Coordinates of C-alpha atoms in Angstrom, one line a residue:
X231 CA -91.9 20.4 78.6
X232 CA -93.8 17.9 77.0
X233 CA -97.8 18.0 77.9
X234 CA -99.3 14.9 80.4
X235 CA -101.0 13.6 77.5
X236 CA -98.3 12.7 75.5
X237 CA -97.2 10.6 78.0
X238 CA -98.4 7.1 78.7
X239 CA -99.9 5.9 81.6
X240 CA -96.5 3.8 82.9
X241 CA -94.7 7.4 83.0
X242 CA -97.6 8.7 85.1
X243 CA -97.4 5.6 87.4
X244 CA -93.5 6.1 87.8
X245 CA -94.0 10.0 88.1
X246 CA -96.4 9.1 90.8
X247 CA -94.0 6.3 92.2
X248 CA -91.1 8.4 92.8
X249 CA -93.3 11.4 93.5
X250 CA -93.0 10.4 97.4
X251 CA -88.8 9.7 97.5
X252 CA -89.4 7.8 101.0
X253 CA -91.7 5.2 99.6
X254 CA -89.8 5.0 96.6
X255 CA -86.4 4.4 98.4
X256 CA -87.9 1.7 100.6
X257 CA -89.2 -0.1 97.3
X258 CA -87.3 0.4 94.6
X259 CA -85.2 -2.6 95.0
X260 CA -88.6 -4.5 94.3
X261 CA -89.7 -3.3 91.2
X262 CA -89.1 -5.6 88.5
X263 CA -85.7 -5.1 86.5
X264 CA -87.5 -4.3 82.9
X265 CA -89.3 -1.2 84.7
X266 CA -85.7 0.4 85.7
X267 CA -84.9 2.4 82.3
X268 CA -88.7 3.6 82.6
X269 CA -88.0 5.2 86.2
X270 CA -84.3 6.2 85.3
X271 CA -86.0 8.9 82.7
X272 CA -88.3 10.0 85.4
X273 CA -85.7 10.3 87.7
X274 CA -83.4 11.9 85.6
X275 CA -86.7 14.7 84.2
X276 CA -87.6 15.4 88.1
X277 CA -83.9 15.7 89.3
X278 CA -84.7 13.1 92.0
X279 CA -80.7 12.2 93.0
X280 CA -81.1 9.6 96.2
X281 CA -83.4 7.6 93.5
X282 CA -81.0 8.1 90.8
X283 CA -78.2 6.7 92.7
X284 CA -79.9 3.6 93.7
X285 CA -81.3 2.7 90.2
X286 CA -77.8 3.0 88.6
X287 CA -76.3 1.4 92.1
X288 CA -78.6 -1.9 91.4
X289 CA -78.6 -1.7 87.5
X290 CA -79.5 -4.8 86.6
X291 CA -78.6 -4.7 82.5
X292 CA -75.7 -5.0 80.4
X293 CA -75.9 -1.8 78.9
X294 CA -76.6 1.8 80.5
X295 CA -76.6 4.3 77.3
X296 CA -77.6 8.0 77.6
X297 CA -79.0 8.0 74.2
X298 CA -80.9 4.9 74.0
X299 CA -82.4 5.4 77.9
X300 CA -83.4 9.0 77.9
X301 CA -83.5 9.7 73.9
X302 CA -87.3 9.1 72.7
X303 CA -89.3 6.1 73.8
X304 CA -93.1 5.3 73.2
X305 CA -93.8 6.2 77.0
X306 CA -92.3 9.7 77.0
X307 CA -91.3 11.0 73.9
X308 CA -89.2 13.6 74.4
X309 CA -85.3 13.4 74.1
X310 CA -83.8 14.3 77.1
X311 CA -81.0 12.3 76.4
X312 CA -78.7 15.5 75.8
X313 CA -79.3 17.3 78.6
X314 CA -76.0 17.5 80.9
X315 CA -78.1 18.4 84.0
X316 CA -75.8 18.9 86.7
X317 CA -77.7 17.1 89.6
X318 CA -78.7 14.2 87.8
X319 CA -75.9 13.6 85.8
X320 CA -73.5 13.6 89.2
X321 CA -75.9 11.2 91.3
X322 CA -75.8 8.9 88.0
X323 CA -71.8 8.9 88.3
X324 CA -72.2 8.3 92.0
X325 CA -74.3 5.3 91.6
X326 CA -72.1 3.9 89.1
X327 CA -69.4 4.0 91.6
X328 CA -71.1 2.6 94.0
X329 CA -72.5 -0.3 91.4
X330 CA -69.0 -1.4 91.8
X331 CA -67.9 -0.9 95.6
X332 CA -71.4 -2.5 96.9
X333 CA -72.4 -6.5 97.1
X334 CA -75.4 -7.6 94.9
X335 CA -77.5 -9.8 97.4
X336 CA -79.8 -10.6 94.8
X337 CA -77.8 -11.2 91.0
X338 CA -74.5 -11.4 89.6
X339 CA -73.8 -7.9 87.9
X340 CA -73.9 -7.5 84.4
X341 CA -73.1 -3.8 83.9
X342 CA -70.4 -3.7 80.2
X343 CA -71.2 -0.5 78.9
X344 CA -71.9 3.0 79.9
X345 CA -72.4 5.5 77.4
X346 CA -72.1 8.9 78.1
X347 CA -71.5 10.4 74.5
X348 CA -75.1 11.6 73.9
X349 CA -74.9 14.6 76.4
X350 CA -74.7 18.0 75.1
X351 CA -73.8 21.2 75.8
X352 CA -76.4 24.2 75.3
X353 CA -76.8 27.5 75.8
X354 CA -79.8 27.5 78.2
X355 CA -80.0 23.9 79.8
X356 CA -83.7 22.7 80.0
X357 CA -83.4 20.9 83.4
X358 CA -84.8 22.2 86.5
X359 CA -81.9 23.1 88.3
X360 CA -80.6 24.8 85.3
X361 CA -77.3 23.9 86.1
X362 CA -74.9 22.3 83.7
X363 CA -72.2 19.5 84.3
X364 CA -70.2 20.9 81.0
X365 CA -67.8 18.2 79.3
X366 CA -64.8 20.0 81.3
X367 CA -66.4 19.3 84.5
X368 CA -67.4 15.6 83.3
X369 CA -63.8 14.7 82.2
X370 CA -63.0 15.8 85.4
X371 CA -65.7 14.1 87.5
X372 CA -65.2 10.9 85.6
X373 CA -61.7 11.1 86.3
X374 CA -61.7 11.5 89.9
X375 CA -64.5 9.1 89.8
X376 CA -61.9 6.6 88.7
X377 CA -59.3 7.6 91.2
X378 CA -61.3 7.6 94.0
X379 CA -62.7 4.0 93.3
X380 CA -59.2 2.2 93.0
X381 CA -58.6 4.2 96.5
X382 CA -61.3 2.8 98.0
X383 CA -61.0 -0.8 97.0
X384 CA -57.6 -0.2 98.1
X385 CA -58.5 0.9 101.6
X386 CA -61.1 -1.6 102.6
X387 CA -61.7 -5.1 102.3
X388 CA -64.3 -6.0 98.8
X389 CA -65.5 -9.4 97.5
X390 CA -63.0 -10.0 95.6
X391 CA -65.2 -10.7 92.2
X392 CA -64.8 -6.8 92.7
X393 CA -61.8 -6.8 90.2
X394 CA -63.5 -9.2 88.0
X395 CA -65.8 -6.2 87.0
X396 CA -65.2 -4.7 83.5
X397 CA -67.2 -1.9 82.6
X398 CA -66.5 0.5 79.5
X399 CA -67.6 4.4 79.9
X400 CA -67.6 5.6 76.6
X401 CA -67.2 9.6 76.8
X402 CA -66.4 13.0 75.3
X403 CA -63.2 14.3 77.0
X404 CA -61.7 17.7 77.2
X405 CA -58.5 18.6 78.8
X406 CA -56.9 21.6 79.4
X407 CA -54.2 22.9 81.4
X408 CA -56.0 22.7 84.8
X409 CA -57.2 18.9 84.6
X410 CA -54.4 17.8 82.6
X411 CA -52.6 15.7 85.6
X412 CA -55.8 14.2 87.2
X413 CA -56.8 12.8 83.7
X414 CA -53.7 11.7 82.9
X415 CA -53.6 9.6 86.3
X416 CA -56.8 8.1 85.8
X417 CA -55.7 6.7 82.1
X418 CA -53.1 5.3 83.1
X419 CA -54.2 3.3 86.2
X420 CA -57.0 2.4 84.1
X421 CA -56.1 -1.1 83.9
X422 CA -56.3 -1.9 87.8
X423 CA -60.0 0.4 87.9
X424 CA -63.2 -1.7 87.0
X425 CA -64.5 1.9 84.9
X426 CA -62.0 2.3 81.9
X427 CA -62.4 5.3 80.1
X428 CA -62.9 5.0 76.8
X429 CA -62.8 8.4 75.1
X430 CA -64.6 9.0 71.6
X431 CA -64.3 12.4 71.1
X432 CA -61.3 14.4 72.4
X433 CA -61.0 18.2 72.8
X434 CA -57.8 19.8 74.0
X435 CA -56.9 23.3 74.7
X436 CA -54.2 25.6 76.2
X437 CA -52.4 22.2 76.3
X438 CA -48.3 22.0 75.9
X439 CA -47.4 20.0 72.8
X440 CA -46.0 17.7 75.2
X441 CA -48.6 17.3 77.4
X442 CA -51.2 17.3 74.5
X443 CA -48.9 14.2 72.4
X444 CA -48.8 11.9 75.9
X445 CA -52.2 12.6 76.6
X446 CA -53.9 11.7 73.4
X447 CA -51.3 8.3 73.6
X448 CA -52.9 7.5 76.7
X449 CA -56.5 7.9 75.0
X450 CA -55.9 5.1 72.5
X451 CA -56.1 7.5 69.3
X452 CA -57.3 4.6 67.5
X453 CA -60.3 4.7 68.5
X454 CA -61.1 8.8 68.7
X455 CA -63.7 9.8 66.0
X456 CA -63.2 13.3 66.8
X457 CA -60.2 15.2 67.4
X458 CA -60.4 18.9 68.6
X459 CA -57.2 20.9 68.9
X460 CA -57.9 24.4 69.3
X461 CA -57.4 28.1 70.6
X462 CA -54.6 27.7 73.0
X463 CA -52.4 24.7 71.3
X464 CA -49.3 26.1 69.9
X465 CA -49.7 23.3 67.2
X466 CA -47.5 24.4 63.9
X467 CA -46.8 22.5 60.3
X468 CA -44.2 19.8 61.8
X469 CA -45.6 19.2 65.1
X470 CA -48.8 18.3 63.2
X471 CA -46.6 16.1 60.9
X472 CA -45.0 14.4 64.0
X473 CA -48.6 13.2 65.6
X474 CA -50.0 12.2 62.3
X475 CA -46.2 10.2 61.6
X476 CA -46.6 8.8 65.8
X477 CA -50.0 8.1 66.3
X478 CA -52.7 6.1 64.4
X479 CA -56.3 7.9 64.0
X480 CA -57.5 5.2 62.3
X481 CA -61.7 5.8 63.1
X482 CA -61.1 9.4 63.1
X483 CA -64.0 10.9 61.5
X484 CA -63.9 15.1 62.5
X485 CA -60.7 16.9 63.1
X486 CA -60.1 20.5 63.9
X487 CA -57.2 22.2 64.0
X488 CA -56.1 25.2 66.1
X489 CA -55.3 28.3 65.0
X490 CA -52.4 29.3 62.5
X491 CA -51.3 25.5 62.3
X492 CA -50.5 26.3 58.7
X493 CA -48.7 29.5 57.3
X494 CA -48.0 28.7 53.6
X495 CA -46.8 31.8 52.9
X496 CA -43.3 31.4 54.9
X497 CA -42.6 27.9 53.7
X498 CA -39.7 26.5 52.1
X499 CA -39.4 23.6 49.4
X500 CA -38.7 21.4 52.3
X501 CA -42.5 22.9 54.3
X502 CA -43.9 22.1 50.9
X503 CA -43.1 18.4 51.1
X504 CA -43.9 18.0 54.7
X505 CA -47.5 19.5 54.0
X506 CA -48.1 16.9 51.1
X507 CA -46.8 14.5 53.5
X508 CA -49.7 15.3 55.7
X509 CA -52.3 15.4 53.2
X510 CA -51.1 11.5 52.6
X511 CA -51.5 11.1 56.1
X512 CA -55.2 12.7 56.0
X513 CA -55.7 10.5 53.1
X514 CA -55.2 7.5 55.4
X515 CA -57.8 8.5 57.4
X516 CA -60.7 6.5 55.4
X517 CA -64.0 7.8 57.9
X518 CA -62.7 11.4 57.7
X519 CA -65.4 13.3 56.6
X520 CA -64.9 16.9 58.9
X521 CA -62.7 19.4 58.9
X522 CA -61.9 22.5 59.8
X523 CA -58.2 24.8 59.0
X524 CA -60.0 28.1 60.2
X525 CA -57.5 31.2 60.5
X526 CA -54.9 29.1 58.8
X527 CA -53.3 30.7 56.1
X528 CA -53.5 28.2 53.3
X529 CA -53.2 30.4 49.9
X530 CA -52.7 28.4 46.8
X531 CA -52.1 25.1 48.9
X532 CA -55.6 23.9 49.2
X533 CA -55.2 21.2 46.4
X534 CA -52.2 20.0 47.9
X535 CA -53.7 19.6 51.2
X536 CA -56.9 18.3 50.3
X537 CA -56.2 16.4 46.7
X538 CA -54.8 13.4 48.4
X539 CA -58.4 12.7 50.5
X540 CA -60.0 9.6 49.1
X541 CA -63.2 10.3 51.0
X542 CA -65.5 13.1 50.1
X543 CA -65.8 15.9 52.9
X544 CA -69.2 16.4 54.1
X545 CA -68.2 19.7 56.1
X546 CA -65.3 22.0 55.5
X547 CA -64.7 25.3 57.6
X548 CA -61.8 27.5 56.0
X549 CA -62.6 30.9 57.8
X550 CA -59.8 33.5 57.2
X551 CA -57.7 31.4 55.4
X552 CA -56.6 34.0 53.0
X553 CA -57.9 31.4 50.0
X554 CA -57.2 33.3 46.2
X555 CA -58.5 31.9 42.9
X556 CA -56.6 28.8 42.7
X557 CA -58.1 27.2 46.2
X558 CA -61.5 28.6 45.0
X559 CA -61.4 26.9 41.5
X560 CA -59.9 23.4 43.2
X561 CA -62.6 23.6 45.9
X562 CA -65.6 24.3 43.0
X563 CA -64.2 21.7 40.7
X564 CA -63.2 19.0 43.7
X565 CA -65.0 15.5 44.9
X566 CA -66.0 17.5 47.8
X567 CA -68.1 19.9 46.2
X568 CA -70.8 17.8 46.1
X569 CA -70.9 16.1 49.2
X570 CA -70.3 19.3 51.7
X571 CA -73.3 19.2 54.2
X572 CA -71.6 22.3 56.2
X573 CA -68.9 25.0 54.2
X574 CA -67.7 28.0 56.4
X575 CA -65.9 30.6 53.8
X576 CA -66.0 33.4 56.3
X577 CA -63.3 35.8 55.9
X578 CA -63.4 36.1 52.0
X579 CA -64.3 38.6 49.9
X580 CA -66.2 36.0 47.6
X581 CA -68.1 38.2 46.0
X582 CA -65.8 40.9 44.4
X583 CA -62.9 37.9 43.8
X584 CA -64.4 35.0 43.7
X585 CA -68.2 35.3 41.7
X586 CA -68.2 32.7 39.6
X587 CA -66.2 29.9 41.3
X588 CA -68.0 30.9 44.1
X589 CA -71.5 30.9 42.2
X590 CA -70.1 27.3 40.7
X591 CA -69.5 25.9 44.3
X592 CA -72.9 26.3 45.8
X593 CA -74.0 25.3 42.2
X594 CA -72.3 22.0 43.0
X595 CA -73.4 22.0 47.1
X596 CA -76.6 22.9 46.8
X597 CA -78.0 19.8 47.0
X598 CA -76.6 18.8 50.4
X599 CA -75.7 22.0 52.1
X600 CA -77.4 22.6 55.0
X601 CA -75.3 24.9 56.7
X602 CA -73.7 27.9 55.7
X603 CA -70.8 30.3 57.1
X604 CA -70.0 33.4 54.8
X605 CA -69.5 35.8 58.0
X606 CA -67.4 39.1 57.0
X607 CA -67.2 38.4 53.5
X608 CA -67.7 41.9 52.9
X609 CA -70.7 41.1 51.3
X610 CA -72.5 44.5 50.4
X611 CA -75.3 46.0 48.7
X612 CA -73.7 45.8 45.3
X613 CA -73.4 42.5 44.8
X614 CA -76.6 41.7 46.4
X615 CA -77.6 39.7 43.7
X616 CA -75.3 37.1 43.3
X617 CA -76.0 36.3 46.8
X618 CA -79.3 35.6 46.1
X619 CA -79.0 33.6 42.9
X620 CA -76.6 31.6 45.5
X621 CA -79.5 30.8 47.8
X622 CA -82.6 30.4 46.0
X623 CA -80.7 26.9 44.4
X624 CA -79.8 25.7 48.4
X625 CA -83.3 23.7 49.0
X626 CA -81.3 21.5 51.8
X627 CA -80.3 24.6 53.7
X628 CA -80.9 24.9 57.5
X629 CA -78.8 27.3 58.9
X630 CA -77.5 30.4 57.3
X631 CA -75.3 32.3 59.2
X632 CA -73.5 36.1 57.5
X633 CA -73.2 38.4 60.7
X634 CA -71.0 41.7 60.0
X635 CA -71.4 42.0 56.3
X636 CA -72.0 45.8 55.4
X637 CA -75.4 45.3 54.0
X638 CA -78.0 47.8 54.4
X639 CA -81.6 47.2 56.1
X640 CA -82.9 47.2 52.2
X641 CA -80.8 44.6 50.5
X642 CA -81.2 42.6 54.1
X643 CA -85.0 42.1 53.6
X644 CA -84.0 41.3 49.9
X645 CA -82.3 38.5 51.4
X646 CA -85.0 37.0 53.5
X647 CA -87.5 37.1 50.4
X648 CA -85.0 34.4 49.3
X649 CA -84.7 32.6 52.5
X650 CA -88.4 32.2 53.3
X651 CA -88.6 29.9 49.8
X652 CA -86.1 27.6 51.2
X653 CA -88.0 24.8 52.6
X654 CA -85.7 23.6 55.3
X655 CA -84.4 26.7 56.6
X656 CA -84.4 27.0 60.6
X657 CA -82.5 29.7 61.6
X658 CA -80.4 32.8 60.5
X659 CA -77.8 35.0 62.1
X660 CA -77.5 38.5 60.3
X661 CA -76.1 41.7 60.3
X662 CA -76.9 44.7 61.9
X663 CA -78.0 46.7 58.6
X664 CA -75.1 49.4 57.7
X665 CA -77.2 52.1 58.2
X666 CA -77.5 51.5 61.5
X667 CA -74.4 52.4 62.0
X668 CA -72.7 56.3 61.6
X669 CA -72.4 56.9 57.9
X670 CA -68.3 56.7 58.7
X671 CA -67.7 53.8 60.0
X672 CA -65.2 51.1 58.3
X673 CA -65.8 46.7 58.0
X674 CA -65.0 44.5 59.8
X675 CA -65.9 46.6 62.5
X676 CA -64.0 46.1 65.8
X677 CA -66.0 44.9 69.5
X678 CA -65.9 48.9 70.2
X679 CA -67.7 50.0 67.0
X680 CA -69.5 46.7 67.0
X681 CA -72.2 47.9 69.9
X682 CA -72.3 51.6 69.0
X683 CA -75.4 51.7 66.4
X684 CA -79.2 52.9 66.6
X685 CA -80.9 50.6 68.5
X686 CA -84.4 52.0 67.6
X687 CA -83.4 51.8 64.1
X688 CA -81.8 48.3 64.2
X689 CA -85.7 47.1 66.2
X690 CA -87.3 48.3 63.1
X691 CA -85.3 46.9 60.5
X692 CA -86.1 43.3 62.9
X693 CA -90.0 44.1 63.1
X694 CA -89.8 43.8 59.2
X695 CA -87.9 40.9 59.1
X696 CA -90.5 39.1 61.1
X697 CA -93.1 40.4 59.2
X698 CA -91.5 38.8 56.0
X699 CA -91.2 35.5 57.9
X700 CA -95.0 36.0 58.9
X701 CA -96.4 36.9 55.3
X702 CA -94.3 34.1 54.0
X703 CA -96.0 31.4 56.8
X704 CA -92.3 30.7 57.7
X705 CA -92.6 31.4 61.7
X706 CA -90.5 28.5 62.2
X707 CA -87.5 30.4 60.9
X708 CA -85.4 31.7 63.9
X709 CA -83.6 34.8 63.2
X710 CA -81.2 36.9 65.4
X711 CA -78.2 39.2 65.8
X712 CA -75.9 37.3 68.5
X713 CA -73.0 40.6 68.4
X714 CA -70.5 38.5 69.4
X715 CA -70.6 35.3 67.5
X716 CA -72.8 32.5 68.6
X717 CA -72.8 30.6 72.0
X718 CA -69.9 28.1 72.3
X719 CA -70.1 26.1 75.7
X720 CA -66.6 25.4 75.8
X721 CA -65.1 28.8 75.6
X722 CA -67.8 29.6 78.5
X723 CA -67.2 26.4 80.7
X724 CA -63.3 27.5 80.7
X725 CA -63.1 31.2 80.0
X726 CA -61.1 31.8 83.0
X727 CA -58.8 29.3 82.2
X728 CA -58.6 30.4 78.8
X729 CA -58.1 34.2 79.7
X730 CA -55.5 33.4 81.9
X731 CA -53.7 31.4 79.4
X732 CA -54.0 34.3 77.0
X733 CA -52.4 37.0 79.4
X734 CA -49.7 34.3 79.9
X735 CA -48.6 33.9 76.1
X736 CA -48.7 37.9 75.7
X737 CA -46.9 38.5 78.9
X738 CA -44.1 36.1 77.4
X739 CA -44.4 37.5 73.9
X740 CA -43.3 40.6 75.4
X741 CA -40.6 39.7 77.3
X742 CA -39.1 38.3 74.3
X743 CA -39.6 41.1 72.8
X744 CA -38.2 43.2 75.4
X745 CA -34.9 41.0 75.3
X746 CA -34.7 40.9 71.6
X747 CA -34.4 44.8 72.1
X748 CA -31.9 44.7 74.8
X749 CA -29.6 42.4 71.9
X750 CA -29.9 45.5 69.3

């Protein structure tokens, strides 16, 4: 938390003003309007909800924005605009309804915009309550907020200058099986709801096809900027080609696509032409500048997939796509080369099949990249070397991330004598050295093997990676060993969901199995 003398003397006076709720609640409706986004961020810091409610409940601007309210101001200066704080969060979207359902005695409302998109999902959430409101639970929230409101005005007798209110809520939806039906609701009654959803970036997973094609319609796709189909969308070569054909992503700017949505290595003349068909239709896409094909298998296609794109990528993730020397001699010798910002190549053995185009592509990166994916690369102690010539030319790099590679605790503090000359370098994910490990074990390693090494030995090898960082004045550097990959709040906000959808798909897999048996 930021220290009292940081802040000026109007956040002490609010902190000291809502300090006694009581007194607050029996004045707030006097303070003067231009005070209100000063006592929204103290609300919001101290978790006070009845206040919360009533300063969004009497808003009296045109314009309530996460980012701009509680980002950094000259009172307090610490962003807390990201924080998706459970308490606050739901007695802001309570006051919001009731901004709508209750009269204004003292001014015409003026509420257009609400803008929710600056919220973010962490690891550890810095609030007090330490409670999130994850962007599963706020597409859900914000939909039953919108249901709920159109009941009401339904039930009982309004002003009618009710239905004259307009206000946009600009958010980050996510939709799975499980809230599929209430979201879909509240789209499409949002015509007759003063709050229309307006969604900017969409993330869908274990979603039908069907489900997933009427949902995004409903979302206006026009005006999406990011586009997240993952784990648990059975999305394939020609369903892809039937959204992109169907729907217009005109602003899209980021789009990730789920797992396996390209095979190249079973297509046909006629797969061919319907995957240069869709790099036309990623061509048409003029803002796209992210994307990620991970565990797609894309070998020798990369050209004809990414050739047609008139705008420069600025980050590319191709994780265990199965790329050879053709893809890796396009993707040195591309536009994007030198414009990539974030390049995830995990999954390749770059160094033993790949050196010099892969030497020639962070060549050609290396002055934007700032992160960097090479995660089971099978990167080992003999070609050491070429990792770090790759490094020491990466000034712009921040993150650095190359967890089960079979390097041992000797070649790893080679490493970090590179990284601690990189000037912007924030944090690293490594390895657990080899020979931490029994001298038999094979790479990758599996979540079994993963756990089983010497955790005395592994505590050394880290006390001599900080040291490095300490005799190099690079403190600042963050580096650690997450085993499992690092956090991802989505997965955690809807594991159950997720896992249940997983047992489902193999329970199925095996029944047709089964049946294809009982056919022999």
């Amino acid at each position: 938390m930021i220290r009292d003398n940081m802040k000026t003397l109007r956040f002490i006076g609010a902190e000291n003003f809502i300090s006694n709720q009581e007194y607050a609640k029996k004045h707030i409706r006097s303070v003067a309007h231009n005070l209100y986004p000063l006592l929204l961020k103290a609300c919001y810091l101290h978790e006070k909800e009845e206040l919360l409610v009533m300063l969004v409940e009497n808003w009296p601007q045109q314009d309530f924005s996460f980012g701009k309210l509680l980002g950094k101001t000259l009172d307090y200066p610490e962003d807390i605009s990201h924080w998706a704080c459970q308490r606050s969060l739901t007695a802001c979207l309570k006051g919001l309804k009731n901004y709508v359902l209750n009269p204004s005695p003292t001014y015409s409302k003026r509420l257009k915009v609400v803008d929710l998109t600056a919220i973010q999902d962490t690891e550890f959430q810095p609030c007090q309550c330490k409670k999130p409101l994850g962007r599963w639970a706020r597409t859900e929230m914000i939909s039953q907020l919108s249901i709920e409101l159109l009941m009401e005005m339904q039930r009982l007798d309004f002003d009618p200058s009710v239905f004259d209110i307009d206000i946009d809520i600009f958010c980050n939806l996510f939709v799975t099986e499980r809230n599929y039906e209430l979201v879909v609701q509240a789209l499409l009654m949002r015509c007759h709801c003063p709050l229309k959803i307006r969604c900017v970036d969409f993330r869908a997973d274990n979603l039908a096809l069907r489900k997933l094609f009427y949902v995004l319609k409903l979302v206006e796709p026009s005006s999406i900027h990011k586009l997240e189909m993952v784990h648990n969308v059975r999305l394939e070569l020609h369903h892809l080609e039937v959204l992109l054909s169907n729907l217009t992503f005109s602003q899209l700017r980021s789009l990730t696509l789920p797992t396996r949505t390209f095979n190249v290595r079973h297509y046909t003349p006629e797969d061919d032409a319907v995957l240069s068909t869709i790099g036309e239709k990623l061509s048409n896409m003029v803002h796209l500048t992210e994307l990620s094909l991970s565990f797609s298998t894309l070998t020798g296609k990369l050209r004809k997939l990414l050739s047609p794109l008139q705008t420069p990528l600025k980050v590319l993730e191709l994780a265990n796509c199965s790329l050879n020397q053709v893809d890796m001699a396009y993707l040195a010798n591309s536009l994007h080369a030198e414009h990539l910002e974030v390049l995830d190549l995990s999954g390749h053995n770059l160094t033993e099949l790949f050196p010099s185009t892969f030497f020639k592509l962070l060549q050609k990166a290396s002055s934007t990249l700032k992160t960097l994916v090479l995660e089971e690369c099978d990167i080992g102690d003999m070609n050491i070397h070429l990792i770090e010539m790759c490094l020491m030319h990466c000034l712009k790099l921040k993150d650095f991330k190359f967890l089960q590679n079979p390097l041992t605790s000797i070649s790893l503090r080679r490493i970090f004598r590179v990284l601690v000359n990189l000037p912007m370098l924030k944090y690293v994910e490594f390895p657990v050295p080899k020979d931490c490990y029994p001298p038999d074990v094979s790479y990758p390693l599996d979540e079994v093997t993963l756990v089983k090494f010497d955790q005395q030995k592994y505590n050394m090898v880290k006390e001599s990676v900080q040291r490095i960082l300490l005799q190099a004045a690079r403190d600042d550097i963050s580096a650690v060993t997450p085993l499992f990959g690092s956090y991802d709040s989505a997965i955690e906000e809807t594991s159950k969901e997720l896992g249940a959808g997983l047992l489902t798909s193999f329970r199925d897999a095996l029944q047709s199995f089964t049946t294809a048996l009982q056919k022999l």
